[in-house]
Amino acid sequence: MNNINHLTLDSREVAVMLEKEHNHLLRDISVYAKYLTETKIGLSDFFQESTYKDITGRTLKKYQITKKGCEFLAHKQTGRKGSSFTASYINRFHEMEAQLSKKPLQQTLIEEPYKPTLKYWKGVPVLTKLDVAMILNVDASSIQNYIRRPWFMTENVDFYFLRGHDLFEYRRENKIKSTIAALIVLTESGVRKIYEARNRKFTPAELFPVKSSCEPQRPMLVNAPMNIELQKKIKDLEGKLIALHEVLNLYNRCNTSEKSRCFANTLNELGLQIFSNIRAISDVKLTSYDNYEIGFRLGNMITR
């Protein structure tokens, strides 16, 4: 029971649940911590300051947030966001409590870790959403919570939503006969983000092993995640989509004709910019494919 009372969540994971940037959550918690300290209420019962190292080796600040701390944050939220956060943190604490509540006999049994079969999408190694959920021993909805945050996960970089012809090609590439209507698969970068958000050590070689030289390599026609120009344009588009979401909320709440016209004009401008961004992203991607084809053909001519 003492262990259960000491369970905490990493503030990076809580930030994802709250649909906030981590630095914004840290700023909010710093303010709350000041109030709690001034009123002589035990700060560590809610928030416990800690650190972590980012991918560049820098030591950065974070908090370990207790169940009381999550309840505190939930009281600051309203509407859909508040309900979503409450459900998310309750589910996470239930998952951790269930792990600690296992019977001693169960704990002594040797459990083989789930080892998924690596799949590919156009040559890119991927894991399904269910694979990742089973590896982490969580419900698939927990993984979906990360995927649906547009600022946290980037579609066609961190994950792919396959349906229709794309799903048919995926099944053919991996020799899968199931007839599902749609599928979400995650790349190494997407799985890494989920591991880091859950404060888990990520070892790429275990989940995305490098093939031995005797096995035929699947070609990656365009390495989109490493294309700086393409990623810059995608980030730009993501920013405009977030802005569109905020303006739509404001437009929905405005109650005067003057404000409505103003927001309508802003929506039109954003729509044109978003359309332009999508065209630019498509042009960069198609140019990459064209360059690959030209290089491939020239290479064949030179080797003949």
Short mmCIF file of C-alpha atoms in Angstrom, two decimals, residues 117-126 162 166-177 183 185 218:
data_model
loop_
_atom_site.label_atom_id
_atom_site.label_comp_id
_atom_site.label_asym_id
_atom_site.label_seq_id
_atom_site.Cartn_x
_atom_site.Cartn_y
_atom_site.Cartn_z
CA THR A 117 7.08 -8.88 -35.48
CA LEU A 118 8.62 -5.88 -37.20
CA LYS A 119 6.58 -4.68 -40.17
CA TYR A 120 7.31 -2.23 -42.96
CA TRP A 121 5.51 0.56 -44.71
CA LYS A 122 7.20 1.53 -47.99
CA GLY A 123 10.45 0.20 -46.59
CA VAL A 124 10.18 2.09 -43.27
CA PRO A 125 10.23 -0.20 -40.18
CA VAL A 126 7.01 0.23 -38.17
CA LEU A 162 -3.39 3.45 -43.32
CA ASP A 166 -2.38 2.29 -48.60
CA LEU A 167 -3.65 -0.47 -46.32
CA PHE A 168 -3.80 -2.88 -49.26
CA GLU A 169 -0.14 -2.09 -50.10
CA TYR A 170 0.85 -2.50 -46.44
CA ARG A 171 -0.79 -5.94 -46.28
CA ARG A 172 0.91 -6.98 -49.50
CA GLU A 173 4.34 -5.72 -48.38
CA ASN A 174 4.10 -7.66 -45.11
CA LYS A 175 2.15 -10.66 -46.51
CA ILE A 176 -0.77 -10.08 -44.12
CA LYS A 177 -4.15 -11.60 -44.96
CA LEU A 183 -4.62 0.64 -39.21
CA VAL A 185 1.46 2.11 -37.45
CA ARG A 218 13.87 -3.06 -48.28
#
